[in-house]
Short mmCIF file of C-alpha atoms and ligand atoms in Angstrom, two decimals:
data_model
loop_
_atom_site.label_atom_id
_atom_site.label_comp_id
_atom_site.label_asym_id
_atom_site.label_seq_id
_atom_site.Cartn_x
_atom_site.Cartn_y
_atom_site.Cartn_z
CA UNK A 1 0.00 0.00 0.00
CA UNK A 2 0.94 3.61 -0.56
CA UNK A 3 -0.21 6.37 1.76
CA UNK A 4 0.64 10.05 1.92
CA UNK A 5 -0.36 13.66 1.55
CA UNK A 6 -0.69 15.40 -1.81
CA UNK A 7 -1.01 19.18 -1.42
CA UNK A 8 -2.85 20.84 -4.29
CA UNK A 9 -1.60 24.33 -4.91
CA UNK A 10 -2.06 26.90 -7.66
CA UNK A 11 -3.51 30.27 -8.61
CA UNK A 12 -7.02 31.16 -7.44
CA UNK A 13 -9.82 29.79 -9.63
CA UNK A 14 -7.79 27.15 -11.52
CA UNK A 15 -10.10 24.39 -10.29
CA UNK A 16 -8.29 22.93 -7.26
CA UNK A 17 -11.46 22.29 -5.28
CA UNK A 18 -13.35 21.08 -8.37
CA UNK A 19 -10.55 18.58 -9.04
CA UNK A 20 -10.76 17.19 -5.49
CA UNK A 21 -14.52 16.77 -5.89
CA UNK A 22 -14.05 15.03 -9.23
CA UNK A 23 -11.39 12.68 -7.78
CA UNK A 24 -13.51 11.86 -4.72
CA UNK A 25 -16.67 11.62 -6.89
CA UNK A 26 -18.62 13.79 -4.45
CA UNK A 27 -19.19 17.42 -3.51
CA UNK A 28 -16.68 17.46 -0.66
CA UNK A 29 -15.35 21.02 -0.85
CA UNK A 30 -16.97 24.20 -2.15
CA UNK A 31 -16.11 25.67 -5.54
CA UNK A 32 -17.34 28.74 -7.42
CA UNK A 33 -16.55 30.89 -10.45
CA UNK A 34 -15.20 33.59 -8.09
CA UNK A 35 -11.51 33.56 -7.17
CA UNK A 36 -10.55 32.98 -3.51
CA UNK A 37 -13.38 30.61 -2.78
CA UNK A 38 -11.32 28.31 -0.56
CA UNK A 39 -10.15 29.95 2.67
CA UNK A 40 -8.88 27.02 4.75
CA UNK A 41 -6.59 24.05 4.37
CA UNK A 42 -9.01 21.11 4.06
CA UNK A 43 -7.90 17.47 4.04
CA UNK A 44 -9.95 15.14 1.82
CA UNK A 45 -9.26 11.42 1.73
CA UNK A 46 -9.22 9.26 -1.40
CA UNK A 47 -9.05 5.46 -1.10
CA UNK A 48 -8.56 2.66 -3.60
CA UNK A 49 -7.07 -0.84 -3.48
CA UNK A 50 -3.51 0.46 -3.85
CA UNK A 51 -3.41 3.71 -1.95
CA UNK A 52 -4.82 6.19 0.48
CA UNK A 53 -4.18 9.69 -0.80
CA UNK A 54 -4.80 12.59 1.56
CA UNK A 55 -5.44 15.61 -0.67
CA UNK A 56 -5.10 19.01 0.89
CA UNK A 57 -7.20 21.68 -0.73
CA UNK A 58 -5.66 25.12 -0.27
CA UNK A 59 -6.57 28.74 -0.99
CA UNK A 60 -5.34 30.13 -4.32
CA UNK A 61 -1.86 31.66 -4.08
CA UNK A 62 -1.90 35.47 -4.01
CA UNK A 63 0.58 37.87 -2.48
CA UNK A 64 -1.07 39.28 0.61
CA UNK A 65 -1.55 42.99 1.03
CA UNK A 66 -0.14 43.68 4.53
CA UNK A 67 -3.33 45.36 5.68
CA UNK A 68 -5.56 42.47 4.66
CA UNK A 69 -4.99 39.99 7.45
CA UNK A 70 -7.38 37.48 5.89
CA UNK A 71 -5.07 37.23 2.86
CA UNK A 72 -2.08 36.70 5.14
CA UNK A 73 -4.00 33.82 6.74
CA UNK A 74 -4.75 32.34 3.29
CA UNK A 75 -1.04 32.32 2.43
CA UNK A 76 -0.20 30.77 5.82
CA UNK A 77 -2.67 27.96 5.10
CA UNK A 78 -0.77 27.20 1.86
CA UNK A 79 2.51 27.13 3.79
CA UNK A 80 0.94 24.80 6.40
CA UNK A 81 -0.22 22.46 3.62
CA UNK A 82 3.29 22.40 2.13
CA UNK A 83 4.78 21.75 5.54
CA UNK A 84 2.96 18.44 5.94
CA UNK A 85 2.87 17.08 2.39
CA UNK A 86 4.75 14.27 0.62
CA UNK A 87 4.25 15.68 -2.85
CA UNK A 88 2.82 18.75 -4.53
CA UNK A 89 0.22 18.73 -7.25
CA UNK A 90 0.68 22.12 -8.92
CA UNK A 91 -2.57 22.80 -10.70
CA UNK A 92 -2.38 25.31 -13.52
CA UNK A 93 -4.96 26.67 -15.94
CA UNK A 94 -4.45 25.35 -19.49
CA UNK A 95 -5.37 28.80 -20.80
CA UNK A 96 -2.42 30.64 -19.16
CA UNK A 97 -0.24 32.49 -21.65
CA UNK A 98 1.97 34.46 -19.23
CA UNK A 99 3.56 33.73 -15.84
CA UNK A 100 3.03 36.01 -12.83
CA UNK A 101 5.34 36.86 -9.89
CA UNK A 102 3.19 34.53 -7.78
CA UNK A 103 3.96 31.66 -10.17
CA UNK A 104 7.71 32.21 -9.63
CA UNK A 105 7.17 32.36 -5.85
CA UNK A 106 5.17 29.14 -5.93
CA UNK A 107 7.98 27.43 -7.87
CA UNK A 108 10.44 28.55 -5.18
CA UNK A 109 8.20 27.34 -2.33
CA UNK A 110 7.71 23.84 -3.75
CA UNK A 111 11.14 23.16 -5.26
CA UNK A 112 12.18 20.64 -2.57
CA UNK A 113 9.15 18.37 -3.19
CA UNK A 114 8.31 15.95 -5.98
CA UNK A 115 6.01 18.09 -8.12
CA UNK A 116 3.35 16.84 -10.50
CA UNK A 117 2.32 19.58 -12.89
CA UNK A 118 -1.32 19.22 -13.90
CA UNK A 119 -2.99 21.50 -16.45
CA UNK A 120 -6.71 21.70 -15.69
CA UNK A 121 -9.54 22.85 -18.00
CA UNK A 122 -8.12 20.91 -20.95
CA UNK A 123 -11.76 20.70 -22.13
CA UNK A 124 -11.49 24.42 -22.90
CA UNK A 125 -7.86 24.99 -24.00
CA UNK A 126 -4.97 22.98 -25.37
CA UNK A 127 -2.60 22.52 -22.38
CA UNK A 128 0.73 22.25 -24.26
CA UNK A 129 1.75 25.90 -24.12
CA UNK A 130 0.79 26.38 -20.44
CA UNK A 131 2.65 23.21 -19.43
CA UNK A 132 5.76 24.33 -21.34
CA UNK A 133 5.71 27.73 -19.56
CA UNK A 134 5.54 26.22 -16.08
CA UNK A 135 8.00 23.41 -16.79
CA UNK A 136 10.65 26.07 -17.42
CA UNK A 137 10.35 27.45 -13.88
CA UNK A 138 9.72 24.23 -11.97
CA UNK A 139 11.36 20.85 -12.41
CA UNK A 140 8.57 18.28 -12.13
CA UNK A 141 8.51 14.50 -11.88
CA UNK A 142 5.52 14.31 -14.24
CA UNK A 143 3.08 16.47 -16.16
CA UNK A 144 -0.47 15.78 -17.23
CA UNK A 145 -3.56 17.43 -18.74
CA UNK A 146 -6.82 17.01 -16.88
CA UNK A 147 -10.36 18.31 -16.84
CA UNK A 148 -12.17 18.32 -13.51
CA UNK A 149 -15.32 19.31 -15.42
CA UNK A 150 -15.25 16.49 -18.02
CA UNK A 151 -13.44 14.03 -15.70
CA UNK A 152 -10.59 13.60 -18.20
CA UNK A 153 -7.19 12.25 -17.10
CA UNK A 154 -8.29 11.51 -13.54
CA UNK A 155 -7.34 7.80 -13.43
CA UNK A 156 -3.92 8.61 -14.89
CA UNK A 157 -3.48 11.36 -12.32
CA UNK A 158 -4.26 8.99 -9.43
CA UNK A 159 -1.75 6.48 -10.83
CA UNK A 160 0.94 9.18 -11.05
CA UNK A 161 0.32 10.44 -7.51
CA UNK A 162 0.35 6.87 -6.16
CA UNK A 163 3.70 6.24 -7.85
CA UNK A 164 5.35 9.13 -5.98
CA UNK A 165 3.79 8.55 -2.54
CA UNK A 166 5.66 6.71 0.24
CA UNK A 167 4.83 3.11 1.17
CA UNK A 168 2.50 2.89 4.14
CA UNK A 169 -0.75 1.65 5.59
CA UNK A 170 -3.81 3.95 5.53
CA UNK A 171 -3.92 6.42 8.40
CA UNK A 172 -7.63 7.29 8.07
CA UNK A 173 -10.55 4.91 8.35
CA UNK A 174 -11.74 4.38 4.72
CA UNK A 175 -15.21 5.63 5.78
CA UNK A 176 -13.82 9.09 6.49
CA UNK A 177 -14.09 11.48 3.57
CA UNK A 178 -12.81 14.68 5.16
CA UNK A 179 -10.81 15.64 8.19
CA UNK A 180 -13.21 18.37 9.29
CA UNK A 181 -16.51 18.77 11.12
CA UNK A 182 -20.10 18.78 9.81
CA UNK A 183 -20.50 22.19 11.45
CA UNK A 184 -17.58 23.61 9.45
CA UNK A 185 -18.99 22.11 6.25
CA UNK A 186 -22.41 23.67 6.90
CA UNK A 187 -20.70 27.08 7.12
CA UNK A 188 -18.86 26.38 3.87
CA UNK A 189 -22.08 25.42 2.07
CA UNK A 190 -23.71 28.68 3.18
CA UNK A 191 -20.66 30.59 1.93
CA UNK A 192 -20.83 28.76 -1.40
CA UNK A 193 -24.37 30.08 -1.90
CA UNK A 194 -23.23 33.59 -0.94
CA UNK A 195 -20.54 33.31 -3.65
CA UNK A 196 -23.10 32.02 -6.11
CA UNK A 197 -25.82 34.63 -5.61
CA UNK A 198 -23.96 37.83 -4.67
CA UNK A 199 -22.04 39.87 -7.21
CA UNK A 200 -18.76 41.81 -7.35
CA UNK A 201 -16.71 42.19 -4.19
CA UNK A 202 -19.51 41.52 -1.67
CA UNK A 203 -18.96 37.74 -1.26
CA UNK A 204 -15.31 38.32 -0.35
CA UNK A 205 -16.46 40.52 2.55
CA UNK A 206 -18.72 37.81 3.98
CA UNK A 207 -17.82 35.31 6.70
CA UNK A 208 -20.09 32.72 8.26
CA UNK A 209 -20.35 32.04 11.96
CA UNK A 210 -22.33 29.01 13.11
CA UNK A 211 -24.00 30.11 16.35
CA UNK A 212 -25.93 26.90 17.06
CA UNK A 213 -25.73 23.40 15.55
CA UNK A 214 -28.10 20.85 17.07
CA UNK A 215 -28.35 17.51 15.32
CA UNK A 216 -31.01 14.83 16.03
CA UNK A 217 -28.04 12.47 16.46
CA UNK A 218 -26.98 14.46 19.51
CA UNK A 219 -30.43 15.68 20.62
CA UNK A 220 -32.83 12.73 19.96
CA UNK A 221 -35.89 14.84 20.92
CA UNK A 222 -35.32 16.89 17.72
CA UNK A 223 -36.57 15.74 14.32
CA UNK A 224 -34.54 18.29 12.35
CA UNK A 225 -30.95 19.44 12.30
CA UNK A 226 -31.19 23.00 13.66
CA UNK A 227 -28.58 25.48 12.46
CA UNK A 228 -28.47 29.15 13.42
CA UNK A 229 -25.80 31.04 11.52
CA UNK A 230 -24.67 34.65 11.18
CA UNK A 231 -23.64 36.04 7.81
CA UNK A 232 -21.08 38.65 8.71
CA UNK A 233 -20.25 41.60 6.48
CA UNK A 234 -17.82 44.48 6.93
CA UNK A 235 -20.24 47.37 6.35
CA UNK A 236 -23.95 48.24 6.68
CA UNK A 237 -24.07 48.70 2.88
CA UNK A 238 -22.90 45.12 2.27
CA UNK A 239 -25.39 43.88 4.89
CA UNK A 240 -28.22 45.59 2.97
CA UNK A 241 -27.14 43.89 -0.28
CA UNK A 242 -26.89 40.56 1.50
CA UNK A 243 -30.41 40.87 2.92
CA UNK A 244 -31.86 42.10 -0.39
CA UNK A 245 -35.15 43.88 -0.91
CA UNK A 246 -37.69 42.58 1.60
CA UNK A 247 -35.20 39.87 2.66
CA UNK A 248 -35.30 38.27 -0.80
CA UNK A 249 -31.54 37.63 -1.08
CA UNK A 250 -30.94 36.10 2.34
CA UNK A 251 -34.06 33.94 1.82
CA UNK A 252 -32.69 32.71 -1.52
CA UNK A 253 -29.29 31.91 0.05
CA UNK A 254 -31.03 30.15 2.94
CA UNK A 255 -33.31 28.01 0.77
CA UNK A 256 -30.48 26.86 -1.46
CA UNK A 257 -28.06 26.22 1.45
CA UNK A 258 -30.72 24.30 3.38
CA UNK A 259 -31.27 21.96 0.43
CA UNK A 260 -27.53 21.38 0.03
CA UNK A 261 -27.00 20.73 3.75
CA UNK A 262 -29.92 18.27 3.71
CA UNK A 263 -28.26 16.45 0.83
CA UNK A 264 -24.87 16.41 2.55
CA UNK A 265 -26.12 15.25 5.96
CA UNK A 266 -29.16 13.16 4.94
CA UNK A 267 -31.16 15.00 7.62
CA UNK A 268 -34.08 17.44 7.41
CA UNK A 269 -32.71 20.90 8.23
CA UNK A 270 -34.07 24.06 9.83
CA UNK A 271 -31.70 26.86 8.84
CA UNK A 272 -31.98 30.20 10.60
CA UNK A 273 -29.82 32.90 8.97
CA UNK A 274 -29.01 36.33 10.40
CA UNK A 275 -27.04 39.19 8.90
CA UNK A 276 -24.56 41.04 11.13
CA UNK A 277 -21.81 43.60 10.71
CA UNK A 278 -18.34 43.36 12.22
CA UNK A 279 -16.69 46.53 10.85
CA UNK A 280 -13.59 45.67 8.81
CA UNK A 281 -13.41 42.07 10.08
CA UNK A 282 -10.79 41.13 7.46
CA UNK A 283 -8.32 43.54 9.07
CA UNK A 284 -9.11 42.65 12.66
CA UNK A 285 -7.10 39.90 14.37
CA UNK A 286 -9.65 39.18 17.08
CA UNK A 287 -12.53 38.92 14.59
CA UNK A 288 -10.48 36.66 12.32
CA UNK A 289 -9.73 34.37 15.24
CA UNK A 290 -13.40 34.23 16.19
CA UNK A 291 -14.32 33.35 12.58
CA UNK A 292 -11.76 30.53 12.32
CA UNK A 293 -9.19 32.40 10.23
CA UNK A 294 -6.20 32.33 12.53
N1 LIG B 1 -14.03 24.55 -18.18
C1 LIG B 1 -13.65 24.09 -17.01
N2 LIG B 1 -13.95 24.78 -15.89
C2 LIG B 1 -13.55 24.28 -14.70
C3 LIG B 1 -12.84 23.06 -14.59
N3 LIG B 1 -12.57 22.84 -13.29
C4 LIG B 1 -13.09 23.87 -12.60
N4 LIG B 1 -13.69 24.75 -13.44
C5 LIG B 1 -14.38 26.00 -13.07
O1 LIG B 1 -13.42 26.91 -12.56
C6 LIG B 1 -14.00 27.72 -11.53
C7 LIG B 1 -13.14 27.66 -10.28
O2 LIG B 1 -13.23 26.39 -9.72
P1 LIG B 1 -12.74 26.10 -8.21
O3 LIG B 1 -12.70 24.63 -8.05
O4 LIG B 1 -13.54 26.89 -7.22
O5 LIG B 1 -11.26 26.69 -8.28
P2 LIG B 1 -10.18 26.81 -7.11
O6 LIG B 1 -8.85 26.67 -7.73
O7 LIG B 1 -10.50 25.87 -6.00
O8 LIG B 1 -10.40 28.32 -6.65
P3 LIG B 1 -9.98 29.04 -5.25
O9 LIG B 1 -10.54 28.24 -4.13
O10 LIG B 1 -10.64 30.36 -5.36
O11 LIG B 1 -8.49 29.14 -5.24
C8 LIG B 1 -15.42 27.21 -11.33
O12 LIG B 1 -16.30 28.04 -12.05
C9 LIG B 1 -15.37 25.81 -11.92
O13 LIG B 1 -16.62 25.36 -12.41
C10 LIG B 1 -12.54 22.34 -15.80
O14 LIG B 1 -11.94 21.28 -15.84
N5 LIG B 1 -12.98 22.91 -16.97
MG1 LIG B 2 -10.88 26.22 -4.00
#
């Protein structure tokens, strides 16, 4: 058996989370068309007869602006993922025609690991040029074209990763899909709907705080999973947009999130959403800590 940790890194929006979902054949982590969807290191576990691969999803690599402490946290999560991994899967977008300073920094950060270079979105672009660009700045043990959307190249990718992982027995029970809590995942699902329904910069200014999480498994007198959550914005203006006229937006987010949480947990759900303001929470260390970004 092989067993080890494959950290997936890359620019925002290249499809890192979508690829994990495609490999695990389930909606494990949230994805969206907006960059900087993923905010935490999340371990997802893949099992087959030959290997257990622990994939770490990470935020997209961006150079943090010193004032934006959330962005500093996102970069730290990437460094934490690199700290614990056995190999790096550097996911690039097949459509890239020019490297950025962040690409060079990523190459520097991962140079001591075996790197598999994977060009995603090969359903949309020919990957050859993008792969040749990145190969010049990062020696890799293998390169491959994949499409998380069309599920192309995924078996080959698993074979490649398995080849470069250390020998070892599985460390996670094969029943376990993710090394995180249901409560955290509920917050992520709500945030995914915020990203889906709200436009422009607003979703990036929203954080979710789960105030109450009472499951029938823990409280047998309840028939439904009860979740009370706060949708936190930085300003009153953003809060107004989040609520929408007559509460229409927050209702839409709630209805869609409730359905998705019901699907994920297999339980009927009562979801109670509230909008709150914590002024400038992305720049405030105490607020970031409270919201799980520290
Ligand atoms: N055409 C195409 N689109 C894809 C593919 N994989 C992902 N996408 C789309 O790319 C967008 C970003 O996907 P994510 O999985 O959220 O990307 P990410 O790299 O995790 O993004 P961050 O978490 O923001 O760093 C979404 O709109 C996906 O539907 C693919 O193989 N082909
Ligand atoms: Mg992501």
